[in-house]
Short mmCIF file of C-alpha atoms and ligand atoms in Angstrom, two decimals:
data_model
loop_
_atom_site.label_atom_id
_atom_site.label_comp_id
_atom_site.label_asym_id
_atom_site.label_seq_id
_atom_site.Cartn_x
_atom_site.Cartn_y
_atom_site.Cartn_z
CA MET A 522 70.74 -225.11 67.86
CA SER A 523 73.04 -227.79 67.15
CA PHE A 524 75.62 -229.99 68.90
CA GLN A 525 78.70 -228.34 66.93
CA SER A 526 77.32 -224.66 68.13
CA LEU A 527 77.79 -226.07 71.58
CA GLY A 528 81.39 -226.22 71.33
CA LEU A 529 81.76 -230.34 71.54
CA HIS A 530 84.80 -232.04 70.06
CA PRO A 531 84.34 -232.80 66.23
CA SER A 532 84.38 -236.44 67.03
CA LEU A 533 81.63 -235.98 69.92
CA VAL A 534 79.70 -234.19 67.15
CA ASP A 535 80.29 -237.01 64.46
CA ALA A 536 79.24 -239.65 67.40
CA VAL A 537 75.77 -238.02 67.89
CA THR A 538 75.28 -237.77 64.27
CA LYS A 539 75.82 -241.29 63.99
CA LEU A 540 73.19 -241.92 66.60
CA ASP A 541 70.52 -240.04 64.96
CA TYR A 542 70.54 -237.40 67.60
CA THR A 543 69.34 -234.51 65.46
CA ASP A 544 69.32 -231.73 67.82
CA PRO A 545 70.33 -231.31 71.43
CA TYR A 546 67.40 -231.64 73.90
CA PRO A 547 66.86 -228.52 76.19
CA ILE A 548 68.58 -229.99 79.09
CA GLN A 549 71.76 -230.71 76.75
CA ALA A 550 71.67 -227.46 75.08
CA GLU A 551 72.05 -225.61 78.58
CA ALA A 552 74.14 -228.03 80.55
CA ILE A 553 76.63 -229.08 77.80
CA PRO A 554 78.47 -225.36 77.56
CA ALA A 555 78.15 -225.07 81.06
CA VAL A 556 80.09 -228.59 81.87
CA ILE A 557 82.55 -227.68 79.19
CA ASP A 558 83.28 -224.30 81.19
CA ARG A 559 83.96 -226.15 84.10
CA LYS A 560 81.01 -224.96 86.11
CA ASP A 561 79.00 -226.84 88.62
CA LEU A 562 75.47 -227.61 87.77
CA LEU A 563 72.13 -228.35 89.52
CA GLY A 564 69.91 -230.32 86.88
CA ILE A 565 66.40 -230.73 87.83
CA ALA A 566 65.27 -233.33 85.04
CA LYS A 567 63.71 -236.96 84.97
CA THR A 568 64.82 -239.72 82.95
CA GLY A 569 63.59 -239.55 79.43
CA SER A 570 64.49 -235.68 79.14
CA GLY A 571 68.14 -236.78 77.81
CA LYS A 572 69.96 -235.89 80.96
CA THR A 573 72.71 -238.49 80.69
CA ALA A 574 73.83 -237.28 77.50
CA SER A 575 73.62 -233.92 79.07
CA TYR A 576 76.74 -234.93 81.27
CA VAL A 577 78.23 -237.73 79.19
CA LEU A 578 79.15 -235.68 76.31
CA PRO A 579 80.72 -232.63 77.92
CA ILE A 580 82.83 -235.13 80.33
CA LEU A 581 84.07 -236.95 77.16
CA HIS A 582 84.91 -233.70 75.69
CA LEU A 583 86.92 -232.55 78.76
CA LEU A 584 88.87 -235.79 78.60
CA LEU A 585 89.38 -235.46 74.95
CA GLN A 586 91.59 -232.17 75.76
CA PRO A 587 95.19 -232.74 75.13
CA GLN A 588 95.65 -231.29 78.77
CA ALA A 589 93.38 -233.85 80.15
CA ARG A 590 94.84 -236.33 82.94
CA ARG A 591 94.28 -239.94 81.82
CA ASN A 592 94.67 -242.38 84.19
CA ASP A 593 97.58 -244.37 82.79
CA ASP A 594 99.42 -243.41 86.13
CA HIS A 595 97.19 -245.43 88.55
CA LYS A 596 96.17 -242.43 90.62
CA GLY A 597 92.39 -243.26 90.32
CA PRO A 598 89.56 -242.14 88.06
CA SER A 599 89.33 -238.45 87.08
CA VAL A 600 85.33 -238.84 86.63
CA LEU A 601 83.11 -240.60 89.54
CA ILE A 602 79.38 -240.94 88.87
CA LEU A 603 77.28 -242.06 91.79
CA VAL A 604 73.96 -243.82 91.11
CA PRO A 605 71.42 -245.13 93.21
CA THR A 606 71.08 -248.46 91.50
CA ARG A 607 72.69 -251.12 89.21
CA GLU A 608 70.38 -250.86 86.63
CA LEU A 609 71.18 -246.91 86.16
CA ALA A 610 74.92 -247.84 86.64
CA GLN A 611 74.73 -250.15 83.75
CA GLN A 612 72.51 -247.96 81.59
CA VAL A 613 74.63 -245.05 82.10
CA GLN A 614 78.09 -247.12 81.22
CA ALA A 615 76.07 -248.09 78.20
CA VAL A 616 75.78 -244.49 77.25
CA PHE A 617 79.60 -243.71 77.76
CA GLU A 618 80.42 -246.91 75.76
CA GLN A 619 78.46 -245.91 72.92
CA PHE A 620 80.22 -242.91 72.57
CA ILE A 621 83.58 -244.16 73.79
CA HIS A 622 83.96 -246.98 70.97
CA GLN A 623 83.82 -244.07 68.20
CA LEU A 624 86.54 -241.75 69.95
CA PRO A 625 90.04 -241.68 68.44
CA ASP A 626 91.33 -241.54 72.01
CA ARG A 627 91.60 -244.58 74.27
CA ILE A 628 89.09 -243.64 77.35
CA LYS A 629 88.02 -246.26 79.97
CA SER A 630 84.90 -246.31 81.70
CA LEU A 631 83.86 -248.95 84.14
CA ALA A 632 80.48 -249.84 86.16
CA ILE A 633 80.45 -251.06 89.71
CA PHE A 634 77.56 -252.19 91.72
CA GLY A 635 76.84 -254.54 94.64
CA GLY A 636 75.09 -257.96 93.98
CA VAL A 637 77.98 -259.65 91.82
CA ALA A 638 81.18 -260.77 92.91
CA ILE A 639 83.84 -257.97 93.72
CA ASN A 640 87.07 -259.61 92.48
CA PRO A 641 86.42 -258.90 88.53
CA GLN A 642 85.45 -255.53 89.43
CA MET A 643 88.83 -255.05 91.50
CA GLN A 644 90.96 -256.28 88.54
CA ALA A 645 88.64 -254.03 85.96
CA LEU A 646 89.54 -250.95 87.93
CA ARG A 647 93.03 -250.56 86.68
CA ASN A 648 93.30 -247.43 84.48
CA VAL A 649 89.91 -246.53 84.63
CA ASP A 650 89.14 -242.88 83.70
CA ILE A 651 85.51 -242.55 84.41
CA LEU A 652 83.83 -244.73 86.97
CA ILE A 653 80.24 -245.29 87.58
CA ALA A 654 79.12 -246.64 90.88
CA THR A 655 76.70 -247.45 93.62
CA PRO A 656 77.74 -246.00 96.60
CA GLY A 657 78.01 -249.25 98.83
CA ARG A 658 80.07 -251.03 96.47
CA LEU A 659 82.46 -248.06 96.02
CA ILE A 660 82.93 -247.87 99.67
CA GLU A 661 83.85 -251.72 99.89
CA LEU A 662 86.13 -251.53 97.07
CA GLU A 663 87.97 -248.01 98.50
CA SER A 664 88.09 -249.66 101.99
CA LYS A 665 90.25 -252.91 100.13
CA ASN A 666 92.41 -250.23 98.42
CA ALA A 667 91.01 -251.07 95.30
CA VAL A 668 90.36 -247.58 93.98
CA LYS A 669 91.52 -244.28 95.15
CA LEU A 670 89.82 -241.16 94.59
CA GLY A 671 92.18 -238.41 95.27
CA ALA A 672 92.42 -237.61 91.79
CA THR A 673 88.90 -237.18 90.94
CA SER A 674 88.21 -234.13 89.43
CA THR A 675 84.28 -234.28 88.53
CA LEU A 676 81.60 -235.80 90.69
CA VAL A 677 78.48 -236.52 89.28
CA LEU A 678 75.55 -237.40 91.43
CA ASP A 679 72.88 -238.89 88.98
CA GLU A 680 69.33 -239.35 90.45
CA ALA A 681 70.34 -237.81 93.73
CA ASP A 682 66.67 -237.70 94.96
CA LYS A 683 66.68 -241.45 94.73
CA MET A 684 69.92 -242.09 96.30
CA LEU A 685 68.61 -240.17 99.44
CA ASN A 686 65.19 -242.02 99.27
CA LEU A 687 67.03 -245.38 99.29
CA GLY A 688 69.07 -244.07 102.54
CA PHE A 689 72.44 -243.48 100.89
CA LYS A 690 73.21 -240.13 102.55
CA GLU A 691 75.78 -241.18 105.15
CA GLU A 692 77.37 -243.46 102.09
CA VAL A 693 77.39 -240.39 99.84
CA ASN A 694 78.82 -238.09 102.80
CA SER A 695 81.67 -240.65 103.58
CA ILE A 696 82.47 -240.97 99.66
CA LEU A 697 82.38 -237.11 99.81
CA ALA A 698 85.13 -236.77 102.33
CA LEU A 699 87.49 -239.11 100.44
CA LEU A 700 87.45 -236.29 97.22
CA PRO A 701 89.81 -233.66 96.79
CA GLN A 702 88.08 -230.24 97.82
CA LYS A 703 88.68 -229.09 94.63
CA ARG A 704 86.48 -230.47 91.97
CA GLN A 705 83.66 -229.83 89.60
CA ASN A 706 80.20 -231.08 90.69
CA LEU A 707 77.36 -232.07 88.86
CA LEU A 708 73.95 -233.07 90.39
CA PHE A 709 71.02 -234.25 88.69
CA SER A 710 67.45 -235.17 90.56
CA ALA A 711 64.05 -235.39 89.43
CA THR A 712 62.92 -233.45 92.35
CA LEU A 713 64.41 -230.76 94.81
CA SER A 714 63.56 -232.02 98.39
CA ASP A 715 64.64 -230.19 101.75
CA ASP A 716 67.17 -233.21 102.20
CA LEU A 717 68.28 -232.62 98.73
CA SER A 718 68.79 -228.90 99.13
CA SER A 719 71.24 -229.53 102.22
CA ILE A 720 73.42 -231.65 99.97
CA ASN A 721 73.25 -229.16 97.11
CA GLN A 722 74.51 -226.64 99.43
CA LEU A 723 76.85 -228.75 100.62
CA ILE A 724 78.52 -229.81 97.65
CA LEU A 725 77.60 -227.11 94.58
CA SER A 726 79.32 -223.61 94.31
CA SER A 727 77.62 -220.94 92.15
CA PRO A 728 75.99 -223.90 90.21
CA VAL A 729 74.17 -223.22 86.80
CA ILE A 730 70.57 -224.51 87.20
CA VAL A 731 68.57 -226.25 84.69
CA LYS A 732 65.35 -227.28 85.34
CA ILE A 733 63.13 -228.97 82.81
CA ALA A 734 59.50 -229.01 82.96
CA SER A 735 57.85 -232.70 83.52
CA GLU A 736 55.81 -234.05 80.89
CA GLN A 737 52.70 -233.05 83.01
CA ASP A 738 53.41 -229.67 82.94
CA SER A 739 54.00 -229.60 79.11
CA ILE A 740 50.94 -231.76 78.49
CA ASN A 741 48.90 -228.88 80.54
CA LEU A 742 50.21 -226.28 77.88
CA ILE A 743 49.11 -227.96 75.12
CA GLN A 744 45.62 -227.40 73.79
CA GLN A 745 43.92 -230.72 72.53
CA ARG A 746 41.25 -231.53 70.27
CA ALA A 747 39.91 -234.66 69.10
CA TYR A 748 37.64 -235.27 66.06
CA LEU A 749 35.51 -238.68 65.44
CA VAL A 750 36.18 -239.18 61.69
CA GLU A 751 35.60 -242.43 59.57
CA THR A 752 39.15 -243.72 58.00
CA LYS A 753 38.04 -243.11 54.33
CA ARG A 754 37.00 -239.34 55.50
CA LYS A 755 40.29 -238.48 57.12
CA GLY A 756 41.72 -237.15 54.01
CA PRO A 757 39.17 -234.56 52.89
CA PHE A 758 38.46 -233.67 56.86
CA LEU A 759 42.50 -233.03 57.26
CA ARG A 760 42.26 -230.41 53.98
CA HIS A 761 39.07 -229.19 55.52
CA LEU A 762 41.11 -228.27 58.86
CA ILE A 763 44.13 -227.12 57.30
CA LYS A 764 42.02 -224.65 55.11
CA SER A 765 39.33 -223.50 57.64
CA GLN A 766 41.86 -222.99 60.52
CA LYS A 767 44.67 -221.51 57.97
CA LEU A 768 46.95 -223.90 59.70
CA GLN A 769 50.72 -223.02 59.28
CA GLN A 770 53.85 -225.07 60.14
CA THR A 771 52.14 -228.13 60.90
CA LEU A 772 53.57 -231.51 61.53
CA ILE A 773 51.09 -234.62 60.99
CA PHE A 774 51.99 -237.83 62.46
CA VAL A 775 50.79 -241.00 60.43
CA SER A 776 51.53 -244.78 60.94
CA SER A 777 53.98 -245.79 58.44
CA ALA A 778 56.47 -244.54 55.54
CA TYR A 779 53.65 -245.43 52.92
CA GLN A 780 50.75 -243.58 54.64
CA ALA A 781 53.07 -240.46 55.05
CA ASP A 782 53.89 -240.40 51.27
CA HIS A 783 50.47 -240.74 50.20
CA VAL A 784 49.18 -238.43 52.63
CA ALA A 785 51.77 -235.74 51.56
CA ASP A 786 51.14 -236.46 47.92
CA LYS A 787 47.19 -236.03 48.51
CA LEU A 788 47.87 -232.71 50.07
CA ARG A 789 50.09 -231.49 47.03
CA ARG A 790 47.33 -232.55 44.56
CA ASN A 791 45.14 -230.08 46.70
CA ARG A 792 47.59 -227.42 46.36
CA ILE A 793 48.87 -227.35 49.90
CA HIS A 794 52.74 -227.54 50.29
CA ALA A 795 53.49 -230.70 52.18
CA GLU A 796 56.44 -233.13 52.23
CA SER A 797 57.06 -236.41 54.00
CA ILE A 798 59.53 -237.50 55.85
CA HIS A 799 60.27 -241.28 57.22
CA GLY A 800 62.99 -243.85 57.70
CA LYS A 801 62.97 -245.18 54.15
CA LEU A 802 64.42 -241.91 52.88
CA ASN A 803 68.07 -241.07 52.84
CA GLN A 804 69.67 -238.98 55.66
CA GLY A 805 70.12 -236.27 53.14
CA THR A 806 66.64 -235.78 52.11
CA ARG A 807 65.48 -236.10 55.62
CA LYS A 808 68.09 -233.22 56.90
CA GLU A 809 66.84 -231.21 54.08
CA THR A 810 63.30 -231.44 54.28
CA LEU A 811 63.53 -230.88 58.19
CA GLU A 812 65.54 -228.10 57.78
CA ASP A 813 63.14 -226.39 55.21
CA PHE A 814 60.44 -227.23 57.54
CA LYS A 815 62.10 -225.54 60.69
CA ALA A 816 63.10 -222.61 58.47
CA GLY A 817 59.29 -222.06 57.74
CA LYS A 818 59.59 -222.89 54.03
CA LEU A 819 57.34 -225.92 54.13
CA ARG A 820 54.09 -225.49 55.57
CA ILE A 821 53.07 -229.43 56.09
CA LEU A 822 55.40 -232.24 57.16
CA VAL A 823 53.93 -235.50 57.36
CA ALA A 824 55.81 -237.88 59.56
CA THR A 825 56.36 -241.38 61.03
CA ASP A 826 57.15 -241.68 64.62
CA LEU A 827 60.88 -241.28 63.58
CA LEU A 828 60.13 -237.89 64.33
CA SER A 829 58.32 -237.80 67.61
CA ARG A 830 61.22 -237.67 69.90
CA GLY A 831 63.94 -235.06 69.57
CA VAL A 832 62.81 -232.74 67.22
CA ASP A 833 62.93 -229.32 68.79
CA ILE A 834 61.17 -226.77 66.47
CA SER A 835 61.02 -223.76 68.77
CA ALA A 836 57.27 -222.92 69.12
CA LEU A 837 55.67 -225.26 66.56
CA PRO A 838 51.93 -224.22 66.67
CA CYS A 839 50.22 -227.36 65.71
CA VAL A 840 50.89 -231.03 65.66
CA ILE A 841 47.82 -233.59 64.12
CA ASN A 842 47.56 -237.13 64.96
CA TYR A 843 46.24 -238.55 61.26
CA GLU A 844 46.43 -241.87 62.84
CA LEU A 845 47.10 -242.87 66.72
CA PRO A 846 50.57 -244.35 67.54
CA ARG A 847 50.56 -247.70 68.98
CA SER A 848 51.72 -246.59 72.53
CA PRO A 849 50.56 -243.61 74.66
CA LYS A 850 54.09 -242.59 75.28
CA ASP A 851 54.61 -242.19 71.73
CA TYR A 852 51.38 -240.11 71.74
CA ILE A 853 52.86 -237.77 74.37
CA HIS A 854 56.28 -237.41 72.70
CA ARG A 855 54.02 -236.57 69.19
CA ILE A 856 51.94 -233.78 70.86
CA GLY A 857 55.07 -232.67 72.95
CA ARG A 858 56.45 -231.34 69.78
CA THR A 859 54.10 -228.42 70.25
CA GLY A 860 53.61 -226.29 73.40
CA ARG A 861 57.62 -226.26 73.82
CA ALA A 862 59.27 -223.44 75.62
CA GLU A 863 56.38 -222.17 77.41
CA THR A 864 54.15 -221.28 73.96
CA PRO A 865 50.74 -222.95 73.86
CA GLY A 866 50.26 -225.23 70.84
CA GLN A 867 47.65 -227.20 69.40
CA ALA A 868 47.36 -230.83 68.99
CA ILE A 869 44.67 -232.34 66.88
CA SER A 870 43.62 -236.19 66.58
CA LEU A 871 41.80 -237.61 64.21
CA ILE A 872 39.82 -240.44 65.83
CA SER A 873 38.24 -243.40 63.42
CA PRO A 874 35.33 -245.54 65.02
CA GLU A 875 37.93 -248.33 65.22
CA GLU A 876 40.60 -246.13 67.25
CA LEU A 877 38.35 -245.19 69.92
CA HIS A 878 39.17 -247.89 72.60
CA HIS A 879 42.94 -247.34 72.07
CA PHE A 880 42.04 -243.73 72.53
CA LYS A 881 40.61 -244.40 75.69
CA VAL A 882 43.76 -246.19 76.78
CA ILE A 883 45.92 -243.03 75.78
CA GLN A 884 43.83 -240.63 77.47
CA LYS A 885 43.92 -242.76 80.74
CA LYS A 886 47.67 -243.06 80.76
CA MET A 887 48.05 -239.14 79.91
CA GLY A 888 45.44 -238.56 82.95
CA LYS A 889 43.66 -236.22 80.90
CA TRP A 890 39.98 -236.88 79.16
CA LEU A 891 39.01 -234.89 76.02
CA THR A 892 35.64 -234.14 74.57
CA LEU A 893 35.39 -235.96 71.18
CA GLU A 894 33.93 -233.78 68.42
CA HIS A 895 31.71 -235.22 66.14
CA THR A 896 32.15 -234.52 62.20
CA ASP A 897 29.06 -235.57 60.66
CA GLU A 898 27.30 -232.03 60.80
CA ILE A 899 30.50 -230.47 59.33
CA ASP A 900 30.31 -229.54 55.75
CA PHE A 901 33.79 -230.58 54.21
P1 LIG B 46 67.67 -239.91 79.47
O1 LIG B 46 66.86 -239.13 80.10
O2 LIG B 46 69.36 -239.50 79.46
O3 LIG B 46 67.33 -241.19 79.94
O4 LIG B 46 67.43 -240.31 77.46
C1 LIG B 46 66.25 -240.37 77.24
C2 LIG B 46 66.48 -241.20 75.78
O5 LIG B 46 66.90 -240.02 74.91
C3 LIG B 46 67.68 -242.16 75.63
O6 LIG B 46 67.15 -243.32 74.84
C4 LIG B 46 68.66 -241.31 74.67
O7 LIG B 46 69.16 -242.12 73.78
C5 LIG B 46 67.69 -240.28 73.79
N1 LIG B 46 68.46 -238.90 73.33
C6 LIG B 46 69.09 -238.18 74.31
N2 LIG B 46 69.40 -237.23 73.97
C7 LIG B 46 68.87 -237.18 72.53
C8 LIG B 46 68.89 -236.12 71.26
N3 LIG B 46 69.41 -235.13 71.41
N4 LIG B 46 68.37 -236.83 70.45
C9 LIG B 46 67.56 -237.77 70.16
N5 LIG B 46 67.49 -238.89 71.28
C10 LIG B 46 68.07 -238.44 72.13
#
């Protein structure tokens, strides 16, 4: 699945490529075509799932269409994004800007939020196409006639559950009353509470529903094993694992570009088909290697953390941590490359005595403890 096949405008496809987004995340694969189709959407997904780009990209796509109404006539923004906090407002604005400055058309986005002077925001509101706002400040600006919402054709509620938890229900309702009845509604939330269901029913009509499993659900799908191996024995043990378990399509993570080349080289010398991939290789080589691996033409791919995020290879059966990543988050991202799409996968970690303490920290963060298997008695 590529961004191009989702029907996005070519300049947006170029923009995502420049940002090194290789493939759409699952939420993007489902949400982008639905939003382009002007459907309502309910997205149950947390931060980290790629939810922001899942609405930012199709919204920009729609604004790039020749018939799109731009706000040069001062009727107010055509897109309104409500968010619970100033931080999220700035974050969403940054994602829009990242893409907008690469586009051929002039599209203006602005974030408004409380806790700062109102006058500069009043002035900046002129000709805004996409307005990202916290509810309180938006109501304040609207009551001063600084913004009109009568031409808003798309509404996004981001982190809707947090918005309700922070007590913004009334504000949200009064903003809804200012919007045209006929509009597209996109609602994103990490959870689906009763309160939220009532808002959903109020604003969404026959929505496309996209639910992304939480990281913890995904972790539970992965069969994890950990072996205690001395650093200098990791190479031979890795080859033993690949051969004895007849591992096919396996992604091996290492800590540096040098190590990736070294491990892949050693495997090849032992007649195991392997290639490396890391940031020091040019984009073309990286793309080609990754495509070979995805197509099943390459058995083993040795990678740095460049690949721990974003690479969606359906049902990758096995991931090996040849060395542990620095952060627990990266460990979870790495092993998350397997066990996707509800298919059980295997994640194997080779832990040297020096890495033991760090592995404990990782397990604690992950909330799951593994039995360390000893390798002294295995003949390899
Ligand atoms: P979000 O869940 O929207 O906060 O996004 C999480 C992170 O994933 C952000 O840092 C994005 O830049 C990144 N991201 C989103 N979509 C992709 C993608 N398709 N490929 C790689 N990175 C992505």
